[in-house]
Amino acid sequence: MSLCRVCHASVREFFDFGQHPLSSAFTVPGRTTDEFRYRLAIGVCVSCSMVQLLEDIPPEHEVHEGYPYHSSNSTVMRAHFEETARGFLSTELTGPDPFMVEIGCNDGVTLRTVGDAGVRHLAFEPSGAGGVRVHRAFFDGASARAVRAAEGPADVIYAANTLCDIRDIGQVFEGADALLTPDGVLVFEDPYLGEIIDRTSFDQIYDEHVYFFTARAVRAMAEHFGFELADVEHLPVHGGQIRYTLARAGRRTPTASVDELLAGERARGLTDPATLDGFAAAVRGIREDLPALLRKLGAEGHSIVGYGATAKSSTVTNYCGIGPELVPFVCDTTPSKHGRLMPGSGIPVRPPEAFSSPYPDYALLFAWNHAEEIMAKEQAFREAGGRWILYVPDVRIV
Ligand code: TYD
Ligand code: ZN
C-alpha cells in the first residue's frame, strides 16, 4: 500500500489506467519501441483525503529541465494571466516596494504584467525560459532562503498549473515559510477534483499531475505545514480550476467561500468511495464509447483527425487504445511537436495548416479545455460540414 505524499497515512487505490508513457515523450518516427512506461494509477488518502498518483517516475526517466509548462497558445489564457496580475496589483501588491514571486512562469505573462506596473518580480524557473526575471532553480527551502537573503521577503508567491506537479510538496511550504512576509500569501491554481469528477475529465490524470486538489485536502495540507486556507475562487480556465490562497496560520480570517466550498464537498461526498468508484465506472464507459464511435465513423468512410496534441491526450489515446489507424494525425500549433509522434499511440503531429487541406469530416477535440476559442476560430470547418467529437463530459458529436 502506498503512503500519502502529504501526511504519510495510507492511500486507497481507486483507479488503474495500466502502463503509460510519459505525457511529454513525443518521439521521433522510427524510434517508438524503447519507450519507458509506468503504471498510471490514482488513490485517495484515508486521512487527509488528498487524491494523488500512486507511482513515482524513476529519477532517470524524469524530465528535469524546468517546470512542465505547455504553452497553450491560447489568447484566453493570456488574458487570464493578465487579469491575474492586475488582481494582485490592486490587492496584495499595494504596500511600499512590493515583491511578487512565481513558481514556474507560464510564458511570463503574469510577471511581465506585474513588471510593467513597476513592481519587483522573480520567477523560479530552472530552464531560464519565460522572458522575465528568473532565478534558475526549482522552488524549495534552500532556493527560497537564498532569494530571501538577497532580495528580501515576498508578498505573493504564485503558481499556476505547477504545484499539482511537485511531488515533494513539503519543500514548497518550507520555501514559502522562508520567503513570505508575515502576512504574505501562497496562491496556486490547478485542476479541481470536483470538476474532473463532474466532467469525467480523466485525461487530467497523467504523470505531470501528481495531486488532484480539493478544498478539504488543501486545507489539511496547509495545516500540516503551518499554513491556513484563507480563500478559494472558481476559475473557468482549463475545464474548471480552483485558486487557493494560503496564509500563515492565524494571519487571515478565512472567507465565506472557503466554508461554502468545504460544505459543498462534504454534501456531495466528493472523496467518498462511492463517488470515486462512480467516476471509475464513467471512465470505463468512455473507454467503450470513444473507440467504438471512431471505428464506426471510420467504417462509414469518414475522415477523422485529432485537434491539439495535449499532454492530456496521452492518457486518452493510451487508455482507450486509439492509434493512427483510428486517428491518422493530430494538428497542433506548437512547432516543437511537428513531425513527432504522440507518446505511446504513435499518432503523428502536424502543423495547423494540415487541418484545412482538406478539412476532415470529424475532428476529435483533444484540446477540449480550449473548446470555445478553437470552435470560434474554426468556423470554416463547420461551414464545410465538419463536426467535432468530444469525450468530455461524455462521448458526443457536436
Ligand atoms: P494545454 O492547454 O497546455 O493542455 P495540456 O496541459 O494537456 O498539454 O495544451 C493545448 C495544446 O493545444 C497545445 O499543444 C497547443 C494546442 N492548441 C492548438 O493546436 N490550437 C489552438 O487553438 C489552441 C488554443 C491550442
Ligand atoms: Zn494524507
PDB file of N, CA and C and ligand atoms in Angstrom, residues 23 26 68-77 161 203-204 206 208-209 238 306-314 330-334 337-338 349-352 365-371 373-375 377-378, ligand 1:
ATOM      1  N   SER A  23       3.782  11.727 -20.609  1.00  0.00           N
ATOM      2  CA  SER A  23       2.919  12.526 -21.485  1.00  0.00           C
ATOM      3  C   SER A  23       3.703  13.500 -22.361  1.00  0.00           C
ATOM      4  N   PHE A  26       7.063  12.871 -26.704  1.00  0.00           N
ATOM      5  CA  PHE A  26       6.817  12.873 -28.146  1.00  0.00           C
ATOM      6  C   PHE A  26       8.043  12.264 -28.814  1.00  0.00           C
ATOM      7  N   PRO A  68       7.101  21.784 -15.841  1.00  0.00           N
ATOM      8  CA  PRO A  68       6.467  21.416 -17.098  1.00  0.00           C
ATOM      9  C   PRO A  68       5.482  22.483 -17.489  1.00  0.00           C
ATOM     10  N   TYR A  69       5.814  23.220 -18.484  1.00  0.00           N
ATOM     11  CA  TYR A  69       4.875  24.219 -18.929  1.00  0.00           C
ATOM     12  C   TYR A  69       4.556  23.976 -20.388  1.00  0.00           C
ATOM     13  N   HIS A  70       3.284  23.837 -20.671  1.00  0.00           N
ATOM     14  CA  HIS A  70       2.878  23.613 -22.037  1.00  0.00           C
ATOM     15  C   HIS A  70       2.284  24.915 -22.529  1.00  0.00           C
ATOM     16  N   SER A  71       3.001  25.575 -23.393  1.00  0.00           N
ATOM     17  CA  SER A  71       2.467  26.806 -23.940  1.00  0.00           C
ATOM     18  C   SER A  71       1.194  26.464 -24.691  1.00  0.00           C
ATOM     19  N   SER A  72       0.078  26.983 -24.203  1.00  0.00           N
ATOM     20  CA  SER A  72      -1.189  26.538 -24.774  1.00  0.00           C
ATOM     21  C   SER A  72      -1.571  27.357 -25.996  1.00  0.00           C
ATOM     22  N   ASN A  73      -0.782  28.382 -26.318  1.00  0.00           N
ATOM     23  CA  ASN A  73      -1.075  29.216 -27.483  1.00  0.00           C
ATOM     24  C   ASN A  73      -2.510  29.727 -27.449  1.00  0.00           C
ATOM     25  N   SER A  74      -2.960  30.068 -26.280  1.00  0.00           N
ATOM     26  CA  SER A  74      -4.360  30.443 -26.127  1.00  0.00           C
ATOM     27  C   SER A  74      -4.479  31.903 -25.725  1.00  0.00           C
ATOM     28  N   THR A  75      -5.297  32.651 -26.471  1.00  0.00           N
ATOM     29  CA  THR A  75      -5.495  34.059 -26.124  1.00  0.00           C
ATOM     30  C   THR A  75      -6.322  34.167 -24.830  1.00  0.00           C
ATOM     31  N   VAL A  76      -7.169  33.176 -24.600  1.00  0.00           N
ATOM     32  CA  VAL A  76      -7.958  33.177 -23.361  1.00  0.00           C
ATOM     33  C   VAL A  76      -7.027  33.072 -22.152  1.00  0.00           C
ATOM     34  N   MET A  77      -6.014  32.182 -22.245  1.00  0.00           N
ATOM     35  CA  MET A  77      -5.091  32.016 -21.122  1.00  0.00           C
ATOM     36  C   MET A  77      -4.246  33.275 -20.918  1.00  0.00           C
ATOM     37  N   ASN A 161      -0.847  25.898 -12.461  1.00  0.00           N
ATOM     38  CA  ASN A 161      -0.619  24.588 -13.082  1.00  0.00           C
ATOM     39  C   ASN A 161       0.767  24.049 -12.784  1.00  0.00           C
ATOM     40  N   ASP A 203      -8.624  12.638 -18.448  1.00  0.00           N
ATOM     41  CA  ASP A 203      -7.355  12.931 -19.132  1.00  0.00           C
ATOM     42  C   ASP A 203      -6.520  13.979 -18.382  1.00  0.00           C
ATOM     43  N   GLN A 204      -7.076  14.550 -17.307  1.00  0.00           N
ATOM     44  CA  GLN A 204      -6.243  15.403 -16.432  1.00  0.00           C
ATOM     45  C   GLN A 204      -5.265  14.546 -15.631  1.00  0.00           C
ATOM     46  N   TYR A 206      -2.283  12.313 -15.525  1.00  0.00           N
ATOM     47  CA  TYR A 206      -1.083  11.840 -16.233  1.00  0.00           C
ATOM     48  C   TYR A 206       0.121  12.176 -15.370  1.00  0.00           C
ATOM     49  N   GLU A 208       2.391  14.299 -15.050  1.00  0.00           N
ATOM     50  CA  GLU A 208       2.738  15.627 -14.540  1.00  0.00           C
ATOM     51  C   GLU A 208       1.698  16.185 -13.572  1.00  0.00           C
ATOM     52  N   HIS A 209       0.605  15.480 -13.390  1.00  0.00           N
ATOM     53  CA  HIS A 209      -0.377  15.903 -12.382  1.00  0.00           C
ATOM     54  C   HIS A 209      -0.352  14.883 -11.246  1.00  0.00           C
ATOM     55  N   HIS A 238      -9.085  25.934 -18.245  1.00  0.00           N
ATOM     56  CA  HIS A 238      -8.654  24.521 -18.238  1.00  0.00           C
ATOM     57  C   HIS A 238      -9.728  23.578 -17.724  1.00  0.00           C
ATOM     58  N   GLY A 306      -7.216  14.443 -35.204  1.00  0.00           N
ATOM     59  CA  GLY A 306      -7.187  14.938 -33.827  1.00  0.00           C
ATOM     60  C   GLY A 306      -6.859  16.422 -33.825  1.00  0.00           C
ATOM     61  N   TYR A 307      -7.351  17.152 -32.811  1.00  0.00           N
ATOM     62  CA  TYR A 307      -7.081  18.595 -32.711  1.00  0.00           C
ATOM     63  C   TYR A 307      -6.460  18.893 -31.352  1.00  0.00           C
ATOM     64  N   GLY A 308      -5.167  19.289 -31.367  1.00  0.00           N
ATOM     65  CA  GLY A 308      -4.460  19.636 -30.124  1.00  0.00           C
ATOM     66  C   GLY A 308      -3.710  18.441 -29.555  1.00  0.00           C
ATOM     67  N   ALA A 309      -2.382  18.436 -29.702  1.00  0.00           N
ATOM     68  CA  ALA A 309      -1.562  17.337 -29.168  1.00  0.00           C
ATOM     69  C   ALA A 309      -1.234  17.634 -27.703  1.00  0.00           C
ATOM     70  N   THR A 310      -2.272  17.638 -26.883  1.00  0.00           N
ATOM     71  CA  THR A 310      -2.119  17.997 -25.468  1.00  0.00           C
ATOM     72  C   THR A 310      -1.422  16.894 -24.681  1.00  0.00           C
ATOM     73  N   ALA A 311      -0.897  17.265 -23.516  1.00  0.00           N
ATOM     74  CA  ALA A 311      -0.366  16.258 -22.595  1.00  0.00           C
ATOM     75  C   ALA A 311      -1.498  15.327 -22.167  1.00  0.00           C
ATOM     76  N   LYS A 312      -2.675  15.928 -21.941  1.00  0.00           N
ATOM     77  CA  LYS A 312      -3.848  15.152 -21.524  1.00  0.00           C
ATOM     78  C   LYS A 312      -4.182  14.020 -22.476  1.00  0.00           C
ATOM     79  N   SER A 313      -3.997  14.269 -23.792  1.00  0.00           N
ATOM     80  CA  SER A 313      -4.440  13.282 -24.775  1.00  0.00           C
ATOM     81  C   SER A 313      -3.617  12.006 -24.712  1.00  0.00           C
ATOM     82  N   SER A 314      -2.457  12.058 -24.074  1.00  0.00           N
ATOM     83  CA  SER A 314      -1.657  10.847 -23.901  1.00  0.00           C
ATOM     84  C   SER A 314      -2.452   9.814 -23.081  1.00  0.00           C
ATOM     85  N   VAL A 330      -2.710  14.318 -35.685  1.00  0.00           N
ATOM     86  CA  VAL A 330      -3.247  15.363 -34.815  1.00  0.00           C
ATOM     87  C   VAL A 330      -2.610  16.665 -35.265  1.00  0.00           C
ATOM     88  N   CYS A 331      -3.388  17.737 -35.400  1.00  0.00           N
ATOM     89  CA  CYS A 331      -2.766  19.019 -35.724  1.00  0.00           C
ATOM     90  C   CYS A 331      -2.622  19.843 -34.448  1.00  0.00           C
ATOM     91  N   ASP A 332      -1.551  20.638 -34.422  1.00  0.00           N
ATOM     92  CA  ASP A 332      -1.225  21.400 -33.213  1.00  0.00           C
ATOM     93  C   ASP A 332      -0.405  22.614 -33.612  1.00  0.00           C
ATOM     94  N   THR A 333      -0.575  23.700 -32.840  1.00  0.00           N
ATOM     95  CA  THR A 333       0.122  24.956 -33.163  1.00  0.00           C
ATOM     96  C   THR A 333       1.569  24.989 -32.660  1.00  0.00           C
ATOM     97  N   THR A 334       2.005  24.002 -31.876  1.00  0.00           N
ATOM     98  CA  THR A 334       3.332  24.050 -31.253  1.00  0.00           C
ATOM     99  C   THR A 334       4.406  23.521 -32.199  1.00  0.00           C
ATOM    100  N   LYS A 337       6.416  20.208 -31.656  1.00  0.00           N
ATOM    101  CA  LYS A 337       5.726  18.912 -31.710  1.00  0.00           C
ATOM    102  C   LYS A 337       5.561  18.419 -33.147  1.00  0.00           C
ATOM    103  N   HIS A 338       5.751  19.317 -34.126  1.00  0.00           N
ATOM    104  CA  HIS A 338       5.506  18.942 -35.520  1.00  0.00           C
ATOM    105  C   HIS A 338       6.500  17.891 -35.986  1.00  0.00           C
ATOM    106  N   VAL A 349       2.067  14.203 -35.331  1.00  0.00           N
ATOM    107  CA  VAL A 349       1.594  15.568 -35.085  1.00  0.00           C
ATOM    108  C   VAL A 349       1.959  16.424 -36.295  1.00  0.00           C
ATOM    109  N   ARG A 350       0.999  17.169 -36.793  1.00  0.00           N
ATOM    110  CA  ARG A 350       1.235  18.033 -37.956  1.00  0.00           C
ATOM    111  C   ARG A 350       0.871  19.485 -37.622  1.00  0.00           C
ATOM    112  N   PRO A 351       1.399  20.416 -38.406  1.00  0.00           N
ATOM    113  CA  PRO A 351       1.077  21.844 -38.175  1.00  0.00           C
ATOM    114  C   PRO A 351      -0.400  22.126 -38.428  1.00  0.00           C
ATOM    115  N   PRO A 352      -0.893  23.262 -37.931  1.00  0.00           N
ATOM    116  CA  PRO A 352      -2.328  23.572 -38.048  1.00  0.00           C
ATOM    117  C   PRO A 352      -2.827  23.603 -39.491  1.00  0.00           C
ATOM    118  N   LEU A 365     -11.550  16.509 -30.546  1.00  0.00           N
ATOM    119  CA  LEU A 365     -11.007  17.689 -29.855  1.00  0.00           C
ATOM    120  C   LEU A 365     -10.260  17.283 -28.575  1.00  0.00           C
ATOM    121  N   PHE A 366      -8.966  16.999 -28.732  1.00  0.00           N
ATOM    122  CA  PHE A 366      -8.145  16.674 -27.562  1.00  0.00           C
ATOM    123  C   PHE A 366      -7.937  17.912 -26.681  1.00  0.00           C
ATOM    124  N   ALA A 367      -7.894  19.099 -27.310  1.00  0.00           N
ATOM    125  CA  ALA A 367      -7.696  20.347 -26.537  1.00  0.00           C
ATOM    126  C   ALA A 367      -9.056  20.898 -26.113  1.00  0.00           C
ATOM    127  N   TRP A 368      -9.889  20.045 -25.503  1.00  0.00           N
ATOM    128  CA  TRP A 368     -11.263  20.447 -25.163  1.00  0.00           C
ATOM    129  C   TRP A 368     -11.283  21.583 -24.161  1.00  0.00           C
ATOM    130  N   ASN A 369     -10.182  21.758 -23.407  1.00  0.00           N
ATOM    131  CA  ASN A 369     -10.133  22.866 -22.446  1.00  0.00           C
ATOM    132  C   ASN A 369     -10.111  24.224 -23.148  1.00  0.00           C
ATOM    133  N   HIS A 370      -9.859  24.239 -24.454  1.00  0.00           N
ATOM    134  CA  HIS A 370      -9.910  25.493 -25.219  1.00  0.00           C
ATOM    135  C   HIS A 370     -11.061  25.450 -26.229  1.00  0.00           C
ATOM    136  N   ALA A 371     -12.091  24.655 -25.938  1.00  0.00           N
ATOM    137  CA  ALA A 371     -13.151  24.391 -26.919  1.00  0.00           C
ATOM    138  C   ALA A 371     -13.749  25.675 -27.499  1.00  0.00           C
ATOM    139  N   GLU A 373     -12.647  28.792 -27.684  1.00  0.00           N
ATOM    140  CA  GLU A 373     -11.710  29.539 -28.522  1.00  0.00           C
ATOM    141  C   GLU A 373     -11.475  28.817 -29.855  1.00  0.00           C
ATOM    142  N   ILE A 374     -11.290  27.519 -29.793  1.00  0.00           N
ATOM    143  CA  ILE A 374     -10.968  26.753 -31.007  1.00  0.00           C
ATOM    144  C   ILE A 374     -12.180  26.685 -31.936  1.00  0.00           C
ATOM    145  N   MET A 375     -13.347  26.443 -31.374  1.00  0.00           N
ATOM    146  CA  MET A 375     -14.542  26.353 -32.239  1.00  0.00           C
ATOM    147  C   MET A 375     -14.840  27.693 -32.907  1.00  0.00           C
ATOM    148  N   LYS A 377     -12.578  29.872 -33.703  1.00  0.00           N
ATOM    149  CA  LYS A 377     -11.532  30.067 -34.710  1.00  0.00           C
ATOM    150  C   LYS A 377     -11.757  29.193 -35.944  1.00  0.00           C
ATOM    151  N   GLU A 378     -12.393  28.063 -35.763  1.00  0.00           N
ATOM    152  CA  GLU A 378     -12.541  27.081 -36.840  1.00  0.00           C
ATOM    153  C   GLU A 378     -13.959  27.043 -37.409  1.00  0.00           C
TER     154      GLU A 378
HETATM  155  P1  TYD B   1      -2.713  22.739 -22.955  1.00  0.00           P
HETATM  156  O1  TYD B   1      -3.956  23.518 -22.847  1.00  0.00           O
HETATM  157  O2  TYD B   1      -1.482  23.253 -22.280  1.00  0.00           O
HETATM  158  O3  TYD B   1      -3.045  21.281 -22.420  1.00  0.00           O
HETATM  159  P2  TYD B   1      -2.037  20.167 -21.798  1.00  0.00           P
HETATM  160  O4  TYD B   1      -1.566  20.697 -20.491  1.00  0.00           O
HETATM  161  O5  TYD B   1      -2.920  18.947 -21.673  1.00  0.00           O
HETATM  162  O6  TYD B   1      -0.919  19.950 -22.789  1.00  0.00           O
HETATM  163  O7  TYD B   1      -2.306  22.500 -24.466  1.00  0.00           O
HETATM  164  C1  TYD B   1      -3.087  22.850 -25.558  1.00  0.00           C
HETATM  165  C2  TYD B   1      -2.466  22.263 -26.834  1.00  0.00           C
HETATM  166  O8  TYD B   1      -3.330  22.520 -27.921  1.00  0.00           O
HETATM  167  C3  TYD B   1      -1.108  22.855 -27.167  1.00  0.00           C
HETATM  168  O9  TYD B   1      -0.265  21.821 -27.657  1.00  0.00           O
HETATM  169  C4  TYD B   1      -1.419  23.850 -28.269  1.00  0.00           C
HETATM  170  C5  TYD B   1      -2.660  23.282 -28.905  1.00  0.00           C
HETATM  171  N1  TYD B   1      -3.575  24.280 -29.437  1.00  0.00           N
HETATM  172  C6  TYD B   1      -3.829  24.290 -30.805  1.00  0.00           C
HETATM  173  O10 TYD B   1      -3.279  23.460 -31.568  1.00  0.00           O
HETATM  174  N2  TYD B   1      -4.687  25.239 -31.310  1.00  0.00           N
HETATM  175  C7  TYD B   1      -5.304  26.158 -30.506  1.00  0.00           C
HETATM  176  O11 TYD B   1      -6.079  26.996 -30.996  1.00  0.00           O
HETATM  177  C8  TYD B   1      -5.043  26.123 -29.086  1.00  0.00           C
HETATM  178  C9  TYD B   1      -5.717  27.109 -28.149  1.00  0.00           C
HETATM  179  C10 TYD B   1      -4.174  25.168 -28.598  1.00  0.00           C
END
